[in-house]
mmCIF file of C-alpha atoms and ligand atoms in Angstrom:
data_model
loop_
_atom_site.group_PDB
_atom_site.id
_atom_site.type_symbol
_atom_site.label_atom_id
_atom_site.label_comp_id
_atom_site.label_asym_id
_atom_site.label_seq_id
_atom_site.Cartn_x
_atom_site.Cartn_y
_atom_site.Cartn_z
ATOM 1 C CA MET A 21 0.000 0.000 0.000
ATOM 2 C CA ALA A 22 1.353 3.475 -0.907
ATOM 3 C CA VAL A 23 2.434 5.542 2.123
ATOM 4 C CA PRO A 24 0.646 8.952 2.182
ATOM 5 C CA LYS A 25 2.986 11.926 1.684
ATOM 6 C CA GLN A 26 4.071 13.632 4.923
ATOM 7 C CA ARG A 27 3.806 17.105 3.396
ATOM 8 C CA ILE A 28 2.048 18.295 0.286
ATOM 9 C CA TYR A 29 3.809 21.048 -1.647
ATOM 10 C CA LEU A 30 1.367 23.357 -3.438
ATOM 11 C CA ASP A 31 3.570 26.409 -3.956
ATOM 12 C CA TYR A 32 5.065 25.783 -7.408
ATOM 13 C CA ASN A 33 4.650 29.426 -8.457
ATOM 14 C CA ALA A 34 7.040 30.401 -5.652
ATOM 15 C CA SER A 35 9.569 27.733 -6.642
ATOM 16 C CA SER A 36 9.221 24.281 -8.099
ATOM 17 C CA PRO A 37 11.028 21.152 -6.897
ATOM 18 C CA ILE A 38 14.070 20.110 -8.914
ATOM 19 C CA HIS A 39 13.269 17.312 -11.349
ATOM 20 C CA PRO A 40 15.479 14.190 -10.845
ATOM 21 C CA LYS A 41 16.738 14.398 -14.464
ATOM 22 C CA VAL A 42 17.735 18.012 -13.819
ATOM 23 C CA ALA A 43 19.511 17.049 -10.590
ATOM 24 C CA ASP A 44 21.474 14.386 -12.513
ATOM 25 C CA ALA A 45 22.530 16.890 -15.185
ATOM 26 C CA VAL A 46 23.565 19.436 -12.539
ATOM 27 C CA GLY A 47 25.536 16.730 -10.714
ATOM 28 C CA VAL A 48 27.543 15.989 -13.857
ATOM 29 C CA ALA A 49 28.205 19.729 -14.385
ATOM 30 C CA LEU A 50 29.356 20.113 -10.768
ATOM 31 C CA ASN A 51 31.955 17.446 -11.398
ATOM 32 C CA THR A 52 33.438 19.189 -14.423
ATOM 33 C CA HIS A 53 35.810 22.117 -14.218
ATOM 34 C CA GLY A 54 37.149 24.975 -16.259
ATOM 35 C CA ASN A 55 36.169 28.512 -17.197
ATOM 36 C CA ALA A 56 34.146 28.842 -20.406
ATOM 37 C CA SER A 57 36.312 31.828 -21.401
ATOM 38 C CA SER A 58 39.519 29.769 -21.361
ATOM 39 C CA VAL A 59 40.871 28.621 -24.716
ATOM 40 C CA HIS A 60 42.061 25.179 -23.546
ATOM 41 C CA ALA A 61 40.057 21.968 -23.895
ATOM 42 C CA ASP A 62 38.490 22.193 -20.404
ATOM 43 C CA GLY A 63 37.322 25.754 -21.095
ATOM 44 C CA ARG A 64 35.960 24.777 -24.508
ATOM 45 C CA ALA A 65 34.054 21.868 -22.922
ATOM 46 C CA MET A 66 32.391 24.289 -20.494
ATOM 47 C CA LYS A 67 31.515 26.640 -23.350
ATOM 48 C CA SER A 68 29.972 23.774 -25.241
ATOM 49 C CA VAL A 69 27.652 22.694 -22.366
ATOM 50 C CA ILE A 70 26.493 26.317 -22.000
ATOM 51 C CA GLU A 71 25.653 26.450 -25.715
ATOM 52 C CA LYS A 72 23.816 23.109 -25.497
ATOM 53 C CA ALA A 73 21.621 24.517 -22.701
ATOM 54 C CA ARG A 74 21.028 27.681 -24.727
ATOM 55 C CA GLU A 75 19.827 25.535 -27.650
ATOM 56 C CA ALA A 76 17.456 23.570 -25.378
ATOM 57 C CA ILE A 77 15.856 26.741 -24.004
ATOM 58 C CA ALA A 78 15.594 28.260 -27.483
ATOM 59 C CA GLY A 79 13.913 25.072 -28.746
ATOM 60 C CA ALA A 80 11.330 25.167 -25.925
ATOM 61 C CA VAL A 81 10.090 28.639 -26.915
ATOM 62 C CA GLY A 82 10.659 28.769 -30.685
ATOM 63 C CA VAL A 83 13.557 31.226 -30.989
ATOM 64 C CA SER A 84 17.162 31.144 -32.135
ATOM 65 C CA SER A 85 19.680 30.442 -29.371
ATOM 66 C CA GLN A 86 21.553 33.638 -30.336
ATOM 67 C CA THR A 87 18.708 35.667 -28.805
ATOM 68 C CA ILE A 88 19.286 34.284 -25.282
ATOM 69 C CA THR A 89 21.377 35.976 -22.590
ATOM 70 C CA PHE A 90 21.764 34.065 -19.330
ATOM 71 C CA ALA A 91 21.116 35.845 -16.035
ATOM 72 C CA SER A 92 20.683 34.914 -12.376
ATOM 73 C CA GLY A 93 16.880 34.707 -12.530
ATOM 74 C CA GLY A 94 13.699 36.536 -13.431
ATOM 75 C CA THR A 95 14.503 39.550 -11.264
ATOM 76 C CA GLU A 96 17.828 40.110 -13.006
ATOM 77 C CA ALA A 97 16.333 39.452 -16.435
ATOM 78 C CA ASN A 98 13.736 42.207 -15.891
ATOM 79 C CA TYR A 99 16.391 44.514 -14.453
ATOM 80 C CA GLY A 100 18.771 43.706 -17.292
ATOM 81 C CA VAL A 101 16.337 44.649 -20.048
ATOM 82 C CA ILE A 102 15.267 47.910 -18.411
ATOM 83 C CA THR A 103 18.793 48.922 -17.409
ATOM 84 C CA GLY A 104 20.200 47.848 -20.788
ATOM 85 C CA LEU A 105 17.547 49.926 -22.558
ATOM 86 C CA LYS A 106 18.259 52.930 -20.345
ATOM 87 C CA ALA A 107 21.927 52.640 -21.297
ATOM 88 C CA SER A 108 21.064 52.963 -24.983
ATOM 89 C CA LEU A 109 17.942 55.203 -24.900
ATOM 90 C CA VAL A 110 18.660 58.193 -22.678
ATOM 91 C CA GLU A 111 15.113 59.474 -22.203
ATOM 92 C CA LEU A 112 13.461 56.079 -21.782
ATOM 93 C CA ASN A 113 10.061 56.134 -20.061
ATOM 94 C CA VAL A 114 9.162 52.848 -18.340
ATOM 95 C CA LEU A 115 5.451 51.968 -18.294
ATOM 96 C CA GLY A 116 3.611 48.838 -17.250
ATOM 97 C CA SER A 117 0.551 47.268 -15.708
ATOM 98 C CA SER A 118 -0.111 47.940 -12.023
ATOM 99 C CA ILE A 119 0.074 44.212 -11.181
ATOM 100 C CA GLU A 120 3.594 43.475 -12.431
ATOM 101 C CA HIS A 121 5.998 41.526 -10.254
ATOM 102 C CA PRO A 122 7.893 43.784 -7.791
ATOM 103 C CA SER A 123 11.090 43.261 -9.835
ATOM 104 C CA VAL A 124 9.380 45.144 -12.683
ATOM 105 C CA LEU A 125 7.222 47.511 -10.660
ATOM 106 C CA ALA A 126 10.364 48.875 -8.961
ATOM 107 C CA HIS A 127 11.235 50.537 -12.317
ATOM 108 C CA ILE A 128 7.772 51.978 -13.076
ATOM 109 C CA PRO A 129 6.775 55.345 -11.564
ATOM 110 C CA VAL A 130 3.236 55.249 -10.112
ATOM 111 C CA VAL A 131 1.909 57.659 -12.804
ATOM 112 C CA ASN A 132 3.085 55.230 -15.499
ATOM 113 C CA ARG A 133 1.082 52.251 -14.190
ATOM 114 C CA VAL A 134 -1.833 51.099 -16.311
ATOM 115 C CA ARG A 135 -4.956 49.859 -14.530
ATOM 116 C CA VAL A 136 -6.242 46.295 -14.608
ATOM 117 C CA LYS A 137 -9.922 45.338 -14.510
ATOM 118 C CA ASP A 138 -11.582 43.225 -11.811
ATOM 119 C CA ASP A 139 -11.002 40.077 -13.878
ATOM 120 C CA GLY A 140 -7.236 40.743 -13.660
ATOM 121 C CA LEU A 141 -6.778 41.715 -17.318
ATOM 122 C CA VAL A 142 -5.016 44.915 -18.314
ATOM 123 C CA ASP A 143 -7.470 47.721 -19.128
ATOM 124 C CA LEU A 144 -6.906 48.362 -22.849
ATOM 125 C CA ASP A 145 -8.772 51.709 -22.783
ATOM 126 C CA ASP A 146 -6.497 52.987 -20.034
ATOM 127 C CA LEU A 147 -3.501 51.629 -21.948
ATOM 128 C CA ARG A 148 -4.506 53.503 -25.141
ATOM 129 C CA LYS A 149 -4.768 56.771 -23.160
ATOM 130 C CA VAL A 150 -1.325 56.278 -21.602
ATOM 131 C CA LEU A 151 0.219 55.385 -24.977
ATOM 132 C CA THR A 152 -1.250 58.503 -26.618
ATOM 133 C CA ASP A 153 0.531 60.677 -24.012
ATOM 134 C CA GLN A 154 4.037 59.352 -24.764
ATOM 135 C CA THR A 155 6.497 61.848 -26.234
ATOM 136 C CA THR A 156 9.833 60.096 -25.567
ATOM 137 C CA PRO A 157 11.058 56.530 -26.273
ATOM 138 C CA PHE A 158 9.239 54.058 -24.006
ATOM 139 C CA VAL A 159 8.967 50.423 -23.018
ATOM 140 C CA PHE A 160 5.709 48.887 -21.822
ATOM 141 C CA CYS A 161 6.047 45.974 -19.364
ATOM 142 C CA LEU A 162 3.350 43.317 -19.287
ATOM 143 C CA MET A 163 3.637 39.941 -17.603
ATOM 144 C CA LEU A 164 2.492 36.863 -19.490
ATOM 145 C CA ALA A 165 0.783 35.286 -16.486
ATOM 146 C CA ASN A 166 0.315 36.665 -13.019
ATOM 147 C CA ASN A 167 2.118 34.767 -10.271
ATOM 148 C CA GLU A 168 -0.695 35.263 -7.727
ATOM 149 C CA THR A 169 -3.875 34.765 -9.765
ATOM 150 C CA GLY A 170 -2.558 32.909 -12.823
ATOM 151 C CA VAL A 171 -4.452 35.299 -15.136
ATOM 152 C CA VAL A 172 -2.927 35.304 -18.635
ATOM 153 C CA GLN A 173 -2.570 38.733 -20.257
ATOM 154 C CA PRO A 174 -3.264 39.426 -23.961
ATOM 155 C CA VAL A 175 0.410 40.106 -24.638
ATOM 156 C CA ALA A 176 0.178 39.577 -28.422
ATOM 157 C CA GLU A 177 -2.603 42.175 -28.760
ATOM 158 C CA VAL A 178 -0.835 44.607 -26.432
ATOM 159 C CA SER A 179 2.502 44.170 -28.245
ATOM 160 C CA SER A 180 0.919 45.077 -31.546
ATOM 161 C CA LEU A 181 -0.806 48.139 -30.008
ATOM 162 C CA VAL A 182 2.392 49.336 -28.306
ATOM 163 C CA HIS A 183 4.343 48.897 -31.555
ATOM 164 C CA ASP A 184 1.725 51.033 -33.380
ATOM 165 C CA PHE A 185 2.589 53.800 -30.902
ATOM 166 C CA GLY A 186 6.328 53.339 -31.511
ATOM 167 C CA GLY A 187 7.140 51.690 -28.164
ATOM 168 C CA LEU A 188 8.926 48.498 -27.115
ATOM 169 C CA VAL A 189 7.481 45.638 -25.048
ATOM 170 C CA LEU A 190 9.066 43.709 -22.178
ATOM 171 C CA CYS A 191 7.121 40.583 -21.289
ATOM 172 C CA ASP A 192 7.894 39.007 -17.912
ATOM 173 C CA ALA A 193 7.128 35.437 -18.959
ATOM 174 C CA VAL A 194 8.420 33.800 -15.764
ATOM 175 C CA GLN A 195 5.075 32.174 -14.894
ATOM 176 C CA GLY A 196 4.253 31.141 -18.464
ATOM 177 C CA LEU A 197 7.086 28.710 -19.147
ATOM 178 C CA GLY A 198 6.039 25.095 -18.557
ATOM 179 C CA LYS A 199 2.421 26.123 -17.988
ATOM 180 C CA LEU A 200 1.468 27.366 -21.459
ATOM 181 C CA PRO A 201 2.664 26.265 -24.896
ATOM 182 C CA LEU A 202 4.969 29.179 -25.797
ATOM 183 C CA ASP A 203 5.713 30.481 -29.269
ATOM 184 C CA LEU A 204 7.526 33.752 -28.645
ATOM 185 C CA PRO A 205 7.569 35.005 -32.265
ATOM 186 C CA ALA A 206 3.748 34.696 -32.289
ATOM 187 C CA ILE A 207 3.462 36.716 -29.063
ATOM 188 C CA GLY A 208 5.578 39.457 -30.584
ATOM 189 C CA ALA A 209 7.123 41.191 -27.546
ATOM 190 C CA ASP A 210 10.620 42.646 -27.968
ATOM 191 C CA PHE A 211 12.090 41.184 -24.780
ATOM 192 C CA TYR A 212 11.189 38.317 -22.459
ATOM 193 C CA ALA A 213 12.326 37.488 -18.928
ATOM 194 C CA PHE A 214 12.484 33.867 -17.740
ATOM 195 C CA SER A 215 13.445 32.118 -14.513
ATOM 196 C CA GLY A 216 14.745 28.554 -14.190
ATOM 197 C CA HIS A 217 13.460 27.669 -10.722
ATOM 198 C CA LYS A 218 9.814 27.952 -11.785
ATOM 199 C CA ILE A 219 10.294 24.967 -14.118
ATOM 200 C CA GLY A 220 12.290 22.583 -11.959
ATOM 201 C CA ALA A 221 15.787 24.047 -12.496
ATOM 202 C CA PRO A 222 18.026 25.307 -9.671
ATOM 203 C CA GLN A 223 17.279 28.684 -8.092
ATOM 204 C CA GLY A 224 19.496 31.511 -9.341
ATOM 205 C CA THR A 225 19.124 30.805 -13.064
ATOM 206 C CA GLY A 226 17.221 32.693 -15.730
ATOM 207 C CA CYS A 227 17.588 34.504 -19.013
ATOM 208 C CA VAL A 228 16.605 37.404 -21.210
ATOM 209 C CA ILE A 229 15.300 36.555 -24.678
ATOM 210 C CA ASN A 230 15.545 39.291 -27.255
ATOM 211 C CA PRO A 231 13.978 37.799 -30.425
ATOM 212 C CA GLY A 232 14.485 40.932 -32.547
ATOM 213 C CA MET A 233 18.140 41.211 -31.374
ATOM 214 C CA TYR A 234 17.316 44.813 -30.422
ATOM 215 C CA GLU A 235 20.622 46.373 -29.389
ATOM 216 C CA ILE A 236 20.698 47.217 -25.673
ATOM 217 C CA GLY A 237 23.617 48.359 -23.542
ATOM 218 C CA PRO A 238 25.268 46.016 -21.019
ATOM 219 C CA TRP A 239 23.610 45.757 -17.613
ATOM 220 C CA LEU A 240 26.610 44.086 -15.998
ATOM 221 C CA PRO A 241 29.765 45.438 -17.659
ATOM 222 C CA GLY A 242 33.069 43.671 -17.096
ATOM 223 C CA GLY A 243 34.773 40.726 -18.745
ATOM 224 C CA GLY A 244 32.358 40.647 -21.673
ATOM 225 C CA GLN A 245 30.656 37.256 -21.219
ATOM 226 C CA GLU A 246 27.208 36.753 -22.779
ATOM 227 C CA ARG A 247 28.106 38.907 -25.794
ATOM 228 C CA GLY A 248 29.082 41.762 -23.522
ATOM 229 C CA LYS A 249 25.589 42.216 -22.048
ATOM 230 C CA ARG A 250 26.062 40.353 -18.800
ATOM 231 C CA SER A 251 29.608 39.901 -17.603
ATOM 232 C CA GLY A 252 30.732 37.429 -14.983
ATOM 233 C CA THR A 253 31.888 33.827 -15.118
ATOM 234 C CA GLU A 254 28.863 31.749 -16.044
ATOM 235 C CA ASN A 255 26.922 29.690 -13.488
ATOM 236 C CA VAL A 256 27.487 26.504 -15.483
ATOM 237 C CA PRO A 257 25.705 24.001 -13.169
ATOM 238 C CA GLY A 258 22.698 26.340 -13.006
ATOM 239 C CA ILE A 259 22.667 26.904 -16.767
ATOM 240 C CA VAL A 260 22.929 23.147 -17.411
ATOM 241 C CA GLY A 261 20.022 22.575 -15.014
ATOM 242 C CA PHE A 262 17.975 25.262 -16.755
ATOM 243 C CA GLY A 263 18.666 23.606 -20.118
ATOM 244 C CA ALA A 264 17.678 20.156 -18.804
ATOM 245 C CA ALA A 265 14.446 21.551 -17.324
ATOM 246 C CA ALA A 266 13.672 23.316 -20.626
ATOM 247 C CA GLU A 267 14.045 19.991 -22.464
ATOM 248 C CA LEU A 268 11.414 18.495 -20.157
ATOM 249 C CA VAL A 269 9.134 21.463 -20.863
ATOM 250 C CA ALA A 270 9.608 21.007 -24.604
ATOM 251 C CA ASP A 271 8.616 17.323 -24.267
ATOM 252 C CA GLN A 272 5.484 18.095 -22.239
ATOM 253 C CA SER A 273 2.332 17.163 -24.148
ATOM 254 C CA ASP A 274 -0.211 19.931 -24.741
ATOM 255 C CA ALA A 275 -2.802 17.885 -22.870
ATOM 256 C CA TYR A 276 -0.530 17.702 -19.835
ATOM 257 C CA PHE A 277 -1.657 21.030 -18.442
ATOM 258 C CA ASP A 278 -5.068 21.455 -20.023
ATOM 259 C CA GLY A 279 -6.672 22.931 -16.890
ATOM 260 C CA SER A 280 -9.010 20.021 -16.186
ATOM 261 C CA MET A 281 -7.361 19.122 -12.851
ATOM 262 C CA ARG A 282 -7.604 22.749 -11.693
ATOM 263 C CA ASP A 283 -11.247 22.998 -12.798
ATOM 264 C CA ARG A 284 -12.165 19.813 -10.930
ATOM 265 C CA PHE A 285 -10.229 21.048 -7.884
ATOM 266 C CA GLU A 286 -12.014 24.420 -7.934
ATOM 267 C CA ALA A 287 -15.403 22.752 -8.300
ATOM 268 C CA GLU A 288 -14.660 20.675 -5.181
ATOM 269 C CA LEU A 289 -13.452 23.718 -3.247
ATOM 270 C CA LEU A 290 -16.620 25.657 -4.049
ATOM 271 C CA ALA A 291 -18.820 22.656 -3.295
ATOM 272 C CA ALA A 292 -17.176 22.394 0.144
ATOM 273 C CA ARG A 293 -17.502 26.145 0.842
ATOM 274 C CA PRO A 294 -19.998 27.975 -1.355
ATOM 275 C CA ASP A 295 -19.077 31.296 0.357
ATOM 276 C CA ALA A 296 -15.529 31.141 -1.088
ATOM 277 C CA VAL A 297 -14.523 33.297 -4.080
ATOM 278 C CA ILE A 298 -12.033 32.284 -6.777
ATOM 279 C CA VAL A 299 -10.093 35.333 -7.930
ATOM 280 C CA GLY A 300 -9.759 35.829 -11.701
ATOM 281 C CA GLN A 301 -11.937 32.823 -12.487
ATOM 282 C CA GLN A 302 -13.616 34.593 -15.434
ATOM 283 C CA ALA A 303 -10.312 35.175 -17.253
ATOM 284 C CA SER A 304 -8.045 32.764 -19.065
ATOM 285 C CA ARG A 305 -5.498 31.438 -16.554
ATOM 286 C CA ILE A 306 -2.440 29.206 -16.399
ATOM 287 C CA PRO A 307 -3.662 25.707 -15.539
ATOM 288 C CA ASN A 308 -1.868 25.191 -12.211
ATOM 289 C CA THR A 309 -2.999 28.190 -10.148
ATOM 290 C CA THR A 310 -6.006 28.821 -7.926
ATOM 291 C CA ASN A 311 -6.347 31.997 -5.878
ATOM 292 C CA ILE A 312 -9.215 31.547 -3.447
ATOM 293 C CA SER A 313 -10.623 33.727 -0.713
ATOM 294 C CA ILE A 314 -12.759 32.816 2.278
ATOM 295 C CA PRO A 315 -14.133 36.284 3.060
ATOM 296 C CA GLY A 316 -13.495 37.221 6.688
ATOM 297 C CA LEU A 317 -10.779 34.604 7.341
ATOM 298 C CA ARG A 318 -7.347 36.258 7.205
ATOM 299 C CA SER A 319 -4.918 34.795 4.670
ATOM 300 C CA ASP A 320 -1.952 34.530 7.035
ATOM 301 C CA ARG A 321 -4.048 32.527 9.527
ATOM 302 C CA GLN A 322 -5.125 30.171 6.745
ATOM 303 C CA VAL A 323 -1.554 29.686 5.581
ATOM 304 C CA ILE A 324 -0.290 28.953 9.092
ATOM 305 C CA LYS A 325 -3.088 26.475 9.855
ATOM 306 C CA LEU A 326 -2.573 24.710 6.544
ATOM 307 C CA ASP A 327 1.180 24.634 7.143
ATOM 308 C CA LEU A 328 0.639 22.952 10.509
ATOM 309 C CA SER A 329 -1.530 20.370 8.741
ATOM 310 C CA GLY A 330 1.253 19.658 6.221
ATOM 311 C CA PHE A 331 0.338 21.847 3.225
ATOM 312 C CA SER A 332 2.631 24.501 1.719
ATOM 313 C CA VAL A 333 0.651 27.321 0.069
ATOM 314 C CA SER A 334 1.113 31.103 -0.141
ATOM 315 C CA ALA A 335 -0.790 34.226 0.797
ATOM 316 C CA GLY A 336 -0.333 37.500 -1.061
ATOM 317 C CA SER A 337 3.268 38.126 -1.949
ATOM 318 C CA ALA A 338 5.649 36.678 0.583
ATOM 319 C CA CYS A 339 8.515 39.174 0.809
ATOM 320 C CA SER A 340 12.020 38.204 1.852
ATOM 321 C CA SER A 341 11.251 38.775 5.547
ATOM 322 C CA GLY A 342 8.514 36.143 5.317
ATOM 323 C CA LYS A 343 5.953 38.792 6.335
ATOM 324 C CA VAL A 344 2.721 38.688 4.357
ATOM 325 C CA GLU A 345 1.881 42.051 2.779
ATOM 326 C CA PRO A 346 -1.572 42.837 1.341
ATOM 327 C CA SER A 347 -1.456 41.795 -2.304
ATOM 328 C CA HIS A 348 -0.870 44.710 -4.708
ATOM 329 C CA VAL A 349 -2.293 42.436 -7.405
ATOM 330 C CA LEU A 350 -5.685 41.925 -5.767
ATOM 331 C CA ILE A 351 -5.760 45.581 -4.665
ATOM 332 C CA GLY A 352 -4.884 46.579 -8.260
ATOM 333 C CA MET A 353 -7.873 44.539 -9.474
ATOM 334 C CA GLY A 354 -10.060 46.729 -7.253
ATOM 335 C CA LEU A 355 -11.302 43.788 -5.159
ATOM 336 C CA PRO A 356 -12.924 44.531 -1.783
ATOM 337 C CA GLN A 357 -10.789 44.342 1.355
ATOM 338 C CA GLU A 358 -12.665 41.281 2.651
ATOM 339 C CA ILE A 359 -11.321 39.398 -0.377
ATOM 340 C CA THR A 360 -7.830 40.918 -0.600
ATOM 341 C CA GLU A 361 -7.182 40.124 3.074
ATOM 342 C CA SER A 362 -8.404 36.561 2.937
ATOM 343 C CA ALA A 363 -7.027 35.106 -0.300
ATOM 344 C CA ILE A 364 -4.505 32.293 -0.572
ATOM 345 C CA ARG A 365 -2.731 30.882 -3.617
ATOM 346 C CA ILE A 366 -2.519 27.185 -4.364
ATOM 347 C CA SER A 367 -0.156 26.364 -7.236
ATOM 348 C CA PHE A 368 0.636 22.815 -8.257
ATOM 349 C CA GLY A 369 2.973 21.141 -10.706
ATOM 350 C CA PRO A 370 3.877 18.028 -12.651
ATOM 351 C CA SER A 371 4.417 15.879 -9.549
ATOM 352 C CA THR A 372 1.089 16.820 -7.927
ATOM 353 C CA GLU A 373 -1.452 14.008 -7.827
ATOM 354 C CA TRP A 374 -5.217 14.304 -7.650
ATOM 355 C CA ASP A 375 -5.106 12.709 -4.182
ATOM 356 C CA ASP A 376 -2.925 15.636 -2.958
ATOM 357 C CA LEU A 377 -5.573 18.128 -4.060
ATOM 358 C CA GLU A 378 -8.397 16.082 -2.518
ATOM 359 C CA ARG A 379 -6.544 15.982 0.795
ATOM 360 C CA PHE A 380 -6.098 19.741 0.526
ATOM 361 C CA VAL A 381 -9.836 20.310 -0.034
ATOM 362 C CA GLU A 382 -10.619 18.189 3.021
ATOM 363 C CA GLU A 383 -8.277 20.222 5.264
ATOM 364 C CA TRP A 384 -9.111 23.619 3.788
ATOM 365 C CA SER A 385 -12.851 23.085 4.191
ATOM 366 C CA LYS A 386 -12.280 22.699 7.960
ATOM 367 C CA LEU A 387 -10.657 26.172 8.291
HETATM 368 N N1 PLP B 406 8.446 37.631 -12.347
HETATM 369 C C1 PLP B 406 7.451 36.858 -11.898
HETATM 370 C C2 PLP B 406 6.111 36.922 -12.553
HETATM 371 C C3 PLP B 406 7.668 35.981 -10.833
HETATM 372 O O1 PLP B 406 6.663 35.209 -10.387
HETATM 373 C C4 PLP B 406 8.944 35.940 -10.225
HETATM 374 C C5 PLP B 406 9.198 35.088 -9.060
HETATM 375 O O2 PLP B 406 8.295 34.758 -8.314
HETATM 376 C C6 PLP B 406 9.958 36.768 -10.748
HETATM 377 C C7 PLP B 406 9.671 37.604 -11.806
HETATM 378 C C8 PLP B 406 11.339 36.768 -10.167
HETATM 379 O O3 PLP B 406 12.044 35.612 -10.536
HETATM 380 P P1 PLP B 406 13.334 35.130 -9.716
HETATM 381 O O4 PLP B 406 12.838 34.548 -8.438
HETATM 382 O O5 PLP B 406 13.981 34.105 -10.582
HETATM 383 O O6 PLP B 406 14.195 36.320 -9.516
#
């Protein structure tokens, strides 16, 4: 008889467990040595494993490997694009939706933030008004999928609109990889940010993808690695792990994440507690994320009780101190306080079984 799991991890959007095949690939890389910039055979071998990983990531999202610049994660990838653009376009104005990840929002003045509607989608009327007002070069930042609600933004439509107004588009696609089939040329943004640890690679890996090879200045000047954009000796084990995880993503069948497990899960949650509200349910969402509120029951209390019962889930955005702040995403959607203060996020992944979700429903319904 199978032994029930001691703990059930339902926080994949925060970080996903490392896949055993990825761990094996990283192990091999950790046991090799050399600096990819060295001309000798050991250096060349390191260079070649980096390029193999670059090819795997490119293949998973339909771009040429030449368009990929490795970075330390999604935060650096977002920073790199904006800082690199500022280095080449002096008067750059940075705009974006009001529900971007903090690593993007940190670069967007409050007056440059475009509203989202109560379904979590960017307000295209507000966007048009903001675009009409632009008089200097600008970049508009729009995430592919929101980390808290899972709502998927119409990035292709927005990219085409922004281009009509002469601007550039940065798409933070961190939560899209592995959860949506991705064809970056069809989406049409100028830059994308990705993070390895959301797809089963080690933490501290990520990349910028620049499909149009738009020339941006370096964001980490120095020894000239990564075609001069991002200097520093490469994190080879991390890059190898990212490449191995991207290969698994590329092999994932389209039916793998079709949303049916989430829909069944949400139906059971609502059947157990009809007073609960699923945030963003009307919009198209990534298939692994449910943001649910029990009005009147504070999120942090829910998270702690669930933790004590063996379930790892999140509330709002957990900042580095571990303190739970009210969610700027739910506030940005204009949701009432009784919902914003009582929402939790459940995000699952490839190793989650239906039994895990059923056990969650049983425990959650007792809160
Ligand atoms: N962008 C989004 C949408 C995210 O969800 C995250 C991480 O949660 C990041 C950026 C930052 O990525 P990283 O943790 O790799 O710096």
